[in-house]
Tab-separated table of C-alpha atoms in Angstrom:
chain	number	residue	atom	x	y	z
A	12	MET	CA	98.823	71.339	79.877
A	13	THR	CA	100.375	72.705	82.963
A	14	ALA	CA	103.986	74.244	83.162
A	15	ASP	CA	105.156	70.994	84.503
A	16	GLN	CA	104.185	68.723	81.832
A	17	ASN	CA	106.355	68.104	78.742
A	18	LEU	CA	105.917	70.390	75.760
A	19	ASP	CA	104.586	68.718	72.496
A	20	SER	CA	105.843	65.383	74.117
A	21	GLY	CA	109.589	66.385	74.062
A	22	LEU	CA	111.687	68.309	76.297
A	23	PRO	CA	110.449	68.844	79.988
A	24	ILE	CA	109.913	72.618	80.562
A	25	ARG	CA	108.694	74.674	83.562
A	26	LEU	CA	107.904	78.315	82.955
A	27	LEU	CA	108.642	80.360	85.953
A	28	HIS	CA	106.809	83.389	87.444
A	29	ASP	CA	104.249	85.178	85.266
A	30	ARG	CA	105.679	83.848	81.763
A	31	VAL	CA	103.129	82.452	79.198
A	32	LEU	CA	104.458	80.339	76.217
A	33	VAL	CA	102.660	80.736	73.042
A	34	ARG	CA	102.559	79.306	69.514
A	35	VAL	CA	101.667	81.985	66.919
A	36	GLU	CA	98.877	81.454	64.429
A	37	GLY	CA	99.537	81.593	60.784
A	38	SER	CA	102.755	83.054	59.266
A	39	GLU	CA	104.211	86.398	59.076
A	40	GLY	CA	104.226	86.441	55.316
A	41	GLU	CA	101.782	87.712	52.940
A	42	ARG	CA	98.187	87.480	54.020
A	43	ARG	CA	94.694	88.035	52.370
A	44	SER	CA	92.150	90.593	53.261
A	45	THR	CA	88.414	89.802	53.853
A	46	ALA	CA	87.668	90.693	50.322
A	47	GLY	CA	90.216	88.051	49.098
A	48	ILE	CA	93.110	90.675	48.111
A	49	VAL	CA	96.604	89.629	48.684
A	50	ILE	CA	98.687	91.612	50.959
A	51	PRO	CA	102.338	91.266	50.593
A	52	ALA	CA	104.622	90.755	53.677
A	53	THR	CA	106.517	93.959	52.608
A	54	ALA	CA	103.528	96.238	52.747
A	55	ALA	CA	103.389	99.008	55.470
A	56	VAL	CA	100.729	98.717	57.669
A	57	GLY	CA	99.976	100.272	61.132
A	58	LYS	CA	100.798	98.536	64.310
A	59	ARG	CA	99.000	95.160	64.072
A	60	LEU	CA	98.517	92.863	67.227
A	61	ALA	CA	98.823	89.155	66.598
A	62	TRP	CA	96.840	86.213	67.771
A	63	ALA	CA	98.488	83.033	69.410
A	64	THR	CA	97.757	80.024	71.446
A	65	ALA	CA	98.976	79.388	74.902
A	66	VAL	CA	100.752	76.091	75.271
A	67	GLY	CA	102.098	76.768	78.770
A	68	VAL	CA	101.702	78.934	81.548
A	69	GLY	CA	103.869	79.783	84.688
A	70	PRO	CA	102.600	79.194	88.266
A	71	ASN	CA	101.813	82.956	88.988
A	72	VAL	CA	99.726	83.418	85.803
A	73	ARG	CA	96.151	84.196	87.037
A	74	ALA	CA	94.017	84.989	83.918
A	75	ILE	CA	95.455	82.566	81.252
A	76	VAL	CA	95.243	78.803	80.883
A	77	SER	CA	96.773	76.360	78.289
A	78	GLY	CA	94.636	76.307	75.022
A	79	ASP	CA	93.582	79.926	75.315
A	80	ARG	CA	93.881	82.406	72.454
A	81	VAL	CA	95.862	85.483	73.546
A	82	LEU	CA	96.403	88.796	71.863
A	83	PHE	CA	99.786	90.485	72.004
A	84	ASP	CA	102.130	93.024	70.524
A	85	PRO	CA	104.359	90.958	68.156
A	86	ASP	CA	107.133	93.822	68.490
A	87	GLU	CA	107.505	92.981	72.233
A	88	ARG	CA	108.270	89.409	72.354
A	89	SER	CA	111.096	86.911	72.947
A	90	GLU	CA	111.294	83.987	70.420
A	91	VAL	CA	112.510	80.604	71.304
A	92	GLU	CA	112.719	77.357	69.282
A	93	LEU	CA	112.036	74.028	70.987
A	94	HIS	CA	112.180	70.753	68.762
A	95	GLY	CA	112.326	72.705	65.755
A	96	ARG	CA	109.202	74.940	66.251
A	97	GLY	CA	109.182	78.324	67.150
A	98	TYR	CA	107.353	79.911	69.982
A	99	VAL	CA	106.999	83.237	71.771
A	100	LEU	CA	107.686	83.884	75.372
A	101	LEU	CA	105.550	86.476	77.096
A	102	ARG	CA	104.792	88.047	80.498
A	103	GLU	CA	101.214	87.741	81.450
A	104	ARG	CA	101.087	91.655	81.482
A	105	ASP	CA	101.834	91.763	77.882
A	106	VAL	CA	98.942	90.187	76.799
A	107	HIS	CA	96.081	92.372	75.754
A	108	ALA	CA	93.236	90.124	75.675
A	109	VAL	CA	92.215	86.539	76.258
A	110	ALA	CA	89.595	84.610	74.061
A	111	ALA	CA	88.131	81.708	75.617
A	112	GLU	CA	84.630	80.324	76.273
A	113	ARG	CA	85.154	80.222	80.113
A	114	VAL	CA	86.197	84.116	80.064
A	115	GLU	CA	82.551	85.411	79.632
A	116	THR	CA	81.317	83.396	82.768
A	117	GLU	CA	84.434	84.426	84.921
A	118	SER	CA	84.480	88.135	84.131
A	119	THR	CA	81.160	89.016	85.651
A	120	GLY	CA	81.754	91.024	89.011
A	121	LYS	CA	85.479	90.794	89.209
A	122	THR	CA	87.973	93.460	89.724
A	123	GLY	CA	90.664	93.894	87.116
A	124	LEU	CA	94.048	91.848	86.959
A	125	TYR	CA	96.289	94.811	88.045
A	126	LEU	CA	95.047	97.311	90.555
């Protein structure tokens, strides 16, 4: 989906500049460790980054396309609700990593995003 298309077949939205609209994966409630231990939402843990799926990108975004999984800091986000669903609005520079199959083939021999 490009920034000019409808979001979830509803409200037309165009993201501006370097903005990325993402849908957060999972919930912020309790979670399970890899060993199956339930960790309550109130448990104190170190600073933890979160994964989300990009659902829209602005025209100046260079390294992210819709459908990519992105890693970001949940403490530095702006939340928005569209059609009853919660989304997070980020700047491209606030994204720490992108996980997509195309990333491996594109990254060879190129300079960094911000020089």
